[in-house]
Amino acid sequence: FWLLESLLDSADVFLTDLQRAAWPPALIESVQRRGVSQALLVVAVTPFGLDGPEADTPTTPLTVGHASGGAYNLVNVFGTSGGDPLPLAGRAFEADAGLAAAVATMAALHERRESGIGQLIDVAESEAIQSLDRVDNSVQINGPVMAGIPGGRDGMMACRDGFAIMVTGQAHQWRSMLELLGNPAWAF
């Protein structure tokens, strides 16, 4: 613990993936003290956040992916059914949580420059997945047609080396993307 203590003395950000129950009391006290004295930012990236009924539930990336709805969306997109649950390759769901943590940390660093105050940033992987999969979640509930948005397109599209997922829910977004791509013939 002394090594961690010495590292925290000069840290701006303390990043952890420990669930609440795994935090030793000495670590909690040390981080709280530094949050006040040195404006430490504590970033906790956990499956279900640090609070709430599921905060200390044992998990794996597979169970978090399914609990968030993200894995269900992928099964429907790729048209597979039956068999054992499969993890998503490349740790993409963990990357969703990392992206949320990075954005929140950058915002907190910017705010700290003005206020001089440290913060606890609590990122729930399951919520990050739900947030980034909001279009897929909407399609699961409302169906594939985005009513009221004429000309908008979204979803998985076949391409030369696999698939690409495009989310252009409004017509002007679709037109802008096509312009960026050089108005390819396949799009018309």
PDB file of C-alpha atoms in Angstrom:
ATOM      1  CA  PHE A   1       0.000   0.000   0.000  1.00  0.00           C
ATOM      2  CA  TRP A   2       2.941   2.338   0.595  1.00  0.00           C
ATOM      3  CA  LEU A   3       3.802   2.308  -3.135  1.00  0.00           C
ATOM      4  CA  LEU A   4       0.276   3.376  -4.043  1.00  0.00           C
ATOM      5  CA  GLU A   5       0.410   6.062  -1.347  1.00  0.00           C
ATOM      6  CA  SER A   6       3.630   7.483  -2.771  1.00  0.00           C
ATOM      7  CA  LEU A   7       2.213   7.476  -6.315  1.00  0.00           C
ATOM      8  CA  LEU A   8      -0.959   9.215  -5.167  1.00  0.00           C
ATOM      9  CA  ASP A   9       1.126  12.030  -3.641  1.00  0.00           C
ATOM     10  CA  SER A  10       1.834  13.394  -7.117  1.00  0.00           C
ATOM     11  CA  ALA A  11      -1.212  12.107  -9.030  1.00  0.00           C
ATOM     12  CA  ASP A  12      -3.823  14.228 -10.767  1.00  0.00           C
ATOM     13  CA  VAL A  13      -6.107  11.278 -11.478  1.00  0.00           C
ATOM     14  CA  PHE A  14      -6.608   7.954  -9.709  1.00  0.00           C
ATOM     15  CA  LEU A  15      -8.271   5.426 -12.019  1.00  0.00           C
ATOM     16  CA  THR A  16      -9.657   2.182 -10.637  1.00  0.00           C
ATOM     17  CA  ASP A  17     -11.882  -0.663 -11.729  1.00  0.00           C
ATOM     18  CA  LEU A  18     -12.382  -1.989  -8.196  1.00  0.00           C
ATOM     19  CA  GLN A  19     -15.972  -2.463  -7.160  1.00  0.00           C
ATOM     20  CA  ARG A  20     -16.973  -0.697  -3.950  1.00  0.00           C
ATOM     21  CA  ALA A  21     -16.698  -3.794  -1.734  1.00  0.00           C
ATOM     22  CA  ALA A  22     -13.081  -4.348  -2.852  1.00  0.00           C
ATOM     23  CA  TRP A  23     -11.847  -0.894  -1.732  1.00  0.00           C
ATOM     24  CA  PRO A  24      -9.725  -1.302   1.407  1.00  0.00           C
ATOM     25  CA  PRO A  25     -10.718   1.209   4.123  1.00  0.00           C
ATOM     26  CA  ALA A  26      -7.203   2.707   4.068  1.00  0.00           C
ATOM     27  CA  LEU A  27      -7.549   3.402   0.328  1.00  0.00           C
ATOM     28  CA  ILE A  28     -10.911   5.095   0.809  1.00  0.00           C
ATOM     29  CA  GLU A  29      -9.470   7.341   3.539  1.00  0.00           C
ATOM     30  CA  SER A  30      -6.353   8.133   1.484  1.00  0.00           C
ATOM     31  CA  VAL A  31      -8.300   9.011  -1.658  1.00  0.00           C
ATOM     32  CA  GLN A  32     -10.826  11.124   0.267  1.00  0.00           C
ATOM     33  CA  ARG A  33      -8.034  13.057   1.966  1.00  0.00           C
ATOM     34  CA  ARG A  34      -6.284  13.706  -1.343  1.00  0.00           C
ATOM     35  CA  GLY A  35      -9.522  14.727  -3.025  1.00  0.00           C
ATOM     36  CA  VAL A  36      -9.619  17.674  -0.648  1.00  0.00           C
ATOM     37  CA  SER A  37      -5.929  18.456  -0.142  1.00  0.00           C
ATOM     38  CA  GLN A  38      -4.614  18.008  -3.677  1.00  0.00           C
ATOM     39  CA  ALA A  39      -7.815  18.133  -5.751  1.00  0.00           C
ATOM     40  CA  LEU A  40      -7.396  14.506  -6.820  1.00  0.00           C
ATOM     41  CA  LEU A  41      -9.826  13.202  -9.416  1.00  0.00           C
ATOM     42  CA  VAL A  42     -10.936   9.663  -8.593  1.00  0.00           C
ATOM     43  CA  VAL A  43     -12.308   7.804 -11.627  1.00  0.00           C
ATOM     44  CA  ALA A  44     -14.051   4.517 -10.841  1.00  0.00           C
ATOM     45  CA  VAL A  45     -15.056   2.422 -13.852  1.00  0.00           C
ATOM     46  CA  THR A  46     -17.130  -0.493 -12.600  1.00  0.00           C
ATOM     47  CA  PRO A  47     -19.811  -2.757 -14.072  1.00  0.00           C
ATOM     48  CA  PHE A  48     -22.798  -1.107 -12.330  1.00  0.00           C
ATOM     49  CA  GLY A  49     -21.297   1.952 -10.627  1.00  0.00           C
ATOM     50  CA  LEU A  50     -20.267   2.409  -7.017  1.00  0.00           C
ATOM     51  CA  ASP A  51     -23.805   2.808  -5.636  1.00  0.00           C
ATOM     52  CA  GLY A  52     -27.070   0.998  -6.031  1.00  0.00           C
ATOM     53  CA  PRO A  53     -28.342  -2.540  -5.627  1.00  0.00           C
ATOM     54  CA  GLU A  54     -26.038  -4.097  -8.252  1.00  0.00           C
ATOM     55  CA  ALA A  55     -22.859  -2.209  -7.286  1.00  0.00           C
ATOM     56  CA  ASP A  56     -21.117  -5.240  -5.776  1.00  0.00           C
ATOM     57  CA  THR A  57     -22.597  -7.938  -8.006  1.00  0.00           C
ATOM     58  CA  PRO A  58     -19.896 -10.289  -9.336  1.00  0.00           C
ATOM     59  CA  THR A  59     -19.673  -9.845 -13.103  1.00  0.00           C
ATOM     60  CA  THR A  60     -17.715 -10.608 -16.244  1.00  0.00           C
ATOM     61  CA  PRO A  61     -17.610  -8.597 -19.484  1.00  0.00           C
ATOM     62  CA  LEU A  62     -20.134 -11.080 -20.868  1.00  0.00           C
ATOM     63  CA  THR A  63     -22.676 -10.521 -18.087  1.00  0.00           C
ATOM     64  CA  VAL A  64     -22.284  -6.728 -18.235  1.00  0.00           C
ATOM     65  CA  GLY A  65     -22.816  -6.794 -22.005  1.00  0.00           C
ATOM     66  CA  HIS A  66     -26.035  -8.732 -21.559  1.00  0.00           C
ATOM     67  CA  ALA A  67     -27.268  -6.747 -18.548  1.00  0.00           C
ATOM     68  CA  SER A  68     -26.870  -3.505 -20.524  1.00  0.00           C
ATOM     69  CA  GLY A  69     -28.820  -4.768 -23.531  1.00  0.00           C
ATOM     70  CA  GLY A  70     -25.798  -4.353 -25.781  1.00  0.00           C
ATOM     71  CA  ALA A  71     -25.324  -8.064 -26.415  1.00  0.00           C
ATOM     72  CA  TYR A  72     -29.018  -8.483 -27.227  1.00  0.00           C
ATOM     73  CA  ASN A  73     -28.723  -5.757 -29.836  1.00  0.00           C
ATOM     74  CA  LEU A  74     -25.740  -7.490 -31.438  1.00  0.00           C
ATOM     75  CA  VAL A  75     -27.537 -10.825 -31.611  1.00  0.00           C
ATOM     76  CA  ASN A  76     -30.384  -9.156 -33.493  1.00  0.00           C
ATOM     77  CA  VAL A  77     -28.093  -7.177 -35.798  1.00  0.00           C
ATOM     78  CA  PHE A  78     -26.119 -10.256 -36.839  1.00  0.00           C
ATOM     79  CA  GLY A  79     -29.187 -12.498 -36.975  1.00  0.00           C
ATOM     80  CA  THR A  80     -27.788 -15.253 -34.789  1.00  0.00           C
ATOM     81  CA  SER A  81     -29.875 -17.245 -32.369  1.00  0.00           C
ATOM     82  CA  GLY A  82     -29.489 -20.182 -30.046  1.00  0.00           C
ATOM     83  CA  GLY A  83     -26.273 -21.570 -28.631  1.00  0.00           C
ATOM     84  CA  ASP A  84     -24.139 -20.281 -25.826  1.00  0.00           C
ATOM     85  CA  PRO A  85     -23.768 -16.544 -25.184  1.00  0.00           C
ATOM     86  CA  LEU A  86     -20.731 -15.144 -26.960  1.00  0.00           C
ATOM     87  CA  PRO A  87     -18.543 -12.268 -25.808  1.00  0.00           C
ATOM     88  CA  LEU A  88     -18.009  -9.347 -28.134  1.00  0.00           C
ATOM     89  CA  ALA A  89     -14.571  -9.442 -29.705  1.00  0.00           C
ATOM     90  CA  GLY A  90     -12.053  -6.714 -28.970  1.00  0.00           C
ATOM     91  CA  ARG A  91     -13.465  -5.723 -25.577  1.00  0.00           C
ATOM     92  CA  ALA A  92     -15.697  -3.166 -27.293  1.00  0.00           C
ATOM     93  CA  PHE A  93     -18.041  -2.815 -24.314  1.00  0.00           C
ATOM     94  CA  GLU A  94     -15.112  -2.011 -22.032  1.00  0.00           C
ATOM     95  CA  ALA A  95     -14.049   0.573 -24.623  1.00  0.00           C
ATOM     96  CA  ASP A  96     -17.504   2.175 -24.328  1.00  0.00           C
ATOM     97  CA  ALA A  97     -16.926   2.621 -20.594  1.00  0.00           C
ATOM     98  CA  GLY A  98     -13.395   3.881 -21.213  1.00  0.00           C
ATOM     99  CA  LEU A  99     -14.716   6.490 -23.622  1.00  0.00           C
ATOM    100  CA  ALA A 100     -17.271   7.685 -21.073  1.00  0.00           C
ATOM    101  CA  ALA A 101     -14.572   7.820 -18.380  1.00  0.00           C
ATOM    102  CA  ALA A 102     -12.182   9.748 -20.630  1.00  0.00           C
ATOM    103  CA  VAL A 103     -14.782  12.366 -21.531  1.00  0.00           C
ATOM    104  CA  ALA A 104     -15.848  12.791 -17.895  1.00  0.00           C
ATOM    105  CA  THR A 105     -12.224  13.016 -16.743  1.00  0.00           C
ATOM    106  CA  MET A 106     -11.365  15.674 -19.311  1.00  0.00           C
ATOM    107  CA  ALA A 107     -14.408  17.704 -18.240  1.00  0.00           C
ATOM    108  CA  ALA A 108     -13.445  17.332 -14.552  1.00  0.00           C
ATOM    109  CA  LEU A 109      -9.850  18.381 -15.251  1.00  0.00           C
ATOM    110  CA  HIS A 110     -11.140  21.461 -17.060  1.00  0.00           C
ATOM    111  CA  GLU A 111     -13.493  22.277 -14.165  1.00  0.00           C
ATOM    112  CA  ARG A 112     -10.749  21.672 -11.590  1.00  0.00           C
ATOM    113  CA  ARG A 113      -8.568  24.267 -13.305  1.00  0.00           C
ATOM    114  CA  GLU A 114     -11.240  26.833 -12.411  1.00  0.00           C
ATOM    115  CA  SER A 115     -12.363  25.566  -8.992  1.00  0.00           C
ATOM    116  CA  GLY A 116      -9.363  23.723  -7.580  1.00  0.00           C
ATOM    117  CA  ILE A 117     -11.716  20.992  -6.340  1.00  0.00           C
ATOM    118  CA  GLY A 118     -11.274  17.236  -6.780  1.00  0.00           C
ATOM    119  CA  GLN A 119     -14.151  14.956  -7.759  1.00  0.00           C
ATOM    120  CA  LEU A 120     -15.312  11.365  -7.747  1.00  0.00           C
ATOM    121  CA  ILE A 121     -16.258  10.262 -11.250  1.00  0.00           C
ATOM    122  CA  ASP A 122     -18.408   7.140 -11.089  1.00  0.00           C
ATOM    123  CA  VAL A 123     -18.714   5.423 -14.496  1.00  0.00           C
ATOM    124  CA  ALA A 124     -21.011   2.405 -14.743  1.00  0.00           C
ATOM    125  CA  GLU A 125     -20.011   0.240 -17.724  1.00  0.00           C
ATOM    126  CA  SER A 126     -23.618  -0.888 -18.167  1.00  0.00           C
ATOM    127  CA  GLU A 127     -24.845   2.708 -18.435  1.00  0.00           C
ATOM    128  CA  ALA A 128     -22.065   3.666 -20.860  1.00  0.00           C
ATOM    129  CA  ILE A 129     -23.051   0.759 -23.120  1.00  0.00           C
ATOM    130  CA  GLN A 130     -26.724   1.732 -22.939  1.00  0.00           C
ATOM    131  CA  SER A 131     -25.894   5.340 -23.762  1.00  0.00           C
ATOM    132  CA  LEU A 132     -23.742   4.513 -26.775  1.00  0.00           C
ATOM    133  CA  ASP A 133     -26.229   1.893 -28.004  1.00  0.00           C
ATOM    134  CA  ARG A 134     -29.192   4.254 -27.706  1.00  0.00           C
ATOM    135  CA  VAL A 135     -30.103   3.981 -31.407  1.00  0.00           C
ATOM    136  CA  ASP A 136     -30.036   0.167 -31.283  1.00  0.00           C
ATOM    137  CA  ASN A 137     -32.061   0.198 -28.061  1.00  0.00           C
ATOM    138  CA  SER A 138     -34.624   2.481 -29.698  1.00  0.00           C
ATOM    139  CA  VAL A 139     -34.883   0.155 -32.704  1.00  0.00           C
ATOM    140  CA  GLN A 140     -35.502  -2.806 -30.367  1.00  0.00           C
ATOM    141  CA  ILE A 141     -38.408  -0.952 -28.770  1.00  0.00           C
ATOM    142  CA  ASN A 142     -39.826   1.083 -31.651  1.00  0.00           C
ATOM    143  CA  GLY A 143     -38.916  -0.991 -34.698  1.00  0.00           C
ATOM    144  CA  PRO A 144     -36.413  -0.303 -37.471  1.00  0.00           C
ATOM    145  CA  VAL A 145     -38.127   2.725 -39.003  1.00  0.00           C
ATOM    146  CA  MET A 146     -37.271   6.062 -37.446  1.00  0.00           C
ATOM    147  CA  ALA A 147     -40.658   7.729 -37.767  1.00  0.00           C
ATOM    148  CA  GLY A 148     -40.756  11.416 -38.563  1.00  0.00           C
ATOM    149  CA  ILE A 149     -37.234  11.604 -39.956  1.00  0.00           C
ATOM    150  CA  PRO A 150     -37.577  11.354 -43.753  1.00  0.00           C
ATOM    151  CA  GLY A 151     -34.357  10.534 -45.574  1.00  0.00           C
ATOM    152  CA  GLY A 152     -32.481   9.449 -42.473  1.00  0.00           C
ATOM    153  CA  ARG A 153     -30.650   6.134 -42.597  1.00  0.00           C
ATOM    154  CA  ASP A 154     -28.912   4.074 -39.987  1.00  0.00           C
ATOM    155  CA  GLY A 155     -27.796   0.582 -39.241  1.00  0.00           C
ATOM    156  CA  MET A 156     -25.302  -1.983 -40.395  1.00  0.00           C
ATOM    157  CA  MET A 157     -24.200  -1.824 -44.005  1.00  0.00           C
ATOM    158  CA  ALA A 158     -22.097  -4.370 -45.868  1.00  0.00           C
ATOM    159  CA  CYS A 159     -18.760  -3.109 -47.160  1.00  0.00           C
ATOM    160  CA  ARG A 160     -15.776  -4.642 -48.966  1.00  0.00           C
ATOM    161  CA  ASP A 161     -14.033  -5.931 -45.818  1.00  0.00           C
ATOM    162  CA  GLY A 162     -16.986  -6.639 -43.531  1.00  0.00           C
ATOM    163  CA  PHE A 163     -19.579  -4.287 -42.106  1.00  0.00           C
ATOM    164  CA  ALA A 164     -19.831  -0.672 -41.045  1.00  0.00           C
ATOM    165  CA  ILE A 165     -22.411   0.768 -38.704  1.00  0.00           C
ATOM    166  CA  MET A 166     -23.684   4.176 -39.704  1.00  0.00           C
ATOM    167  CA  VAL A 167     -25.990   6.330 -37.656  1.00  0.00           C
ATOM    168  CA  THR A 168     -27.368   9.221 -39.656  1.00  0.00           C
ATOM    169  CA  GLY A 169     -30.849   9.643 -38.257  1.00  0.00           C
ATOM    170  CA  GLN A 170     -31.565  12.868 -40.100  1.00  0.00           C
ATOM    171  CA  ALA A 171     -31.473  13.524 -43.828  1.00  0.00           C
ATOM    172  CA  HIS A 172     -28.916  16.344 -43.599  1.00  0.00           C
ATOM    173  CA  GLN A 173     -26.567  14.042 -41.680  1.00  0.00           C
ATOM    174  CA  TRP A 174     -26.876  11.393 -44.410  1.00  0.00           C
ATOM    175  CA  ARG A 175     -26.205  13.957 -47.153  1.00  0.00           C
ATOM    176  CA  SER A 176     -23.190  15.344 -45.268  1.00  0.00           C
ATOM    177  CA  MET A 177     -21.755  11.867 -44.775  1.00  0.00           C
ATOM    178  CA  LEU A 178     -22.171  11.077 -48.473  1.00  0.00           C
ATOM    179  CA  GLU A 179     -20.452  14.334 -49.386  1.00  0.00           C
ATOM    180  CA  LEU A 180     -17.592  13.467 -47.017  1.00  0.00           C
ATOM    181  CA  LEU A 181     -17.280  10.072 -48.737  1.00  0.00           C
ATOM    182  CA  GLY A 182     -17.219  11.677 -52.213  1.00  0.00           C
ATOM    183  CA  ASN A 183     -20.847  10.852 -53.092  1.00  0.00           C
ATOM    184  CA  PRO A 184     -20.277   7.143 -53.822  1.00  0.00           C
ATOM    185  CA  ALA A 185     -22.554   5.522 -56.417  1.00  0.00           C
ATOM    186  CA  TRP A 186     -23.649   2.770 -54.022  1.00  0.00           C
ATOM    187  CA  ALA A 187     -25.520   5.305 -51.898  1.00  0.00           C
ATOM    188  CA  PHE A 188     -27.936   6.443 -54.610  1.00  0.00           C
TER     189      PHE A 188
END
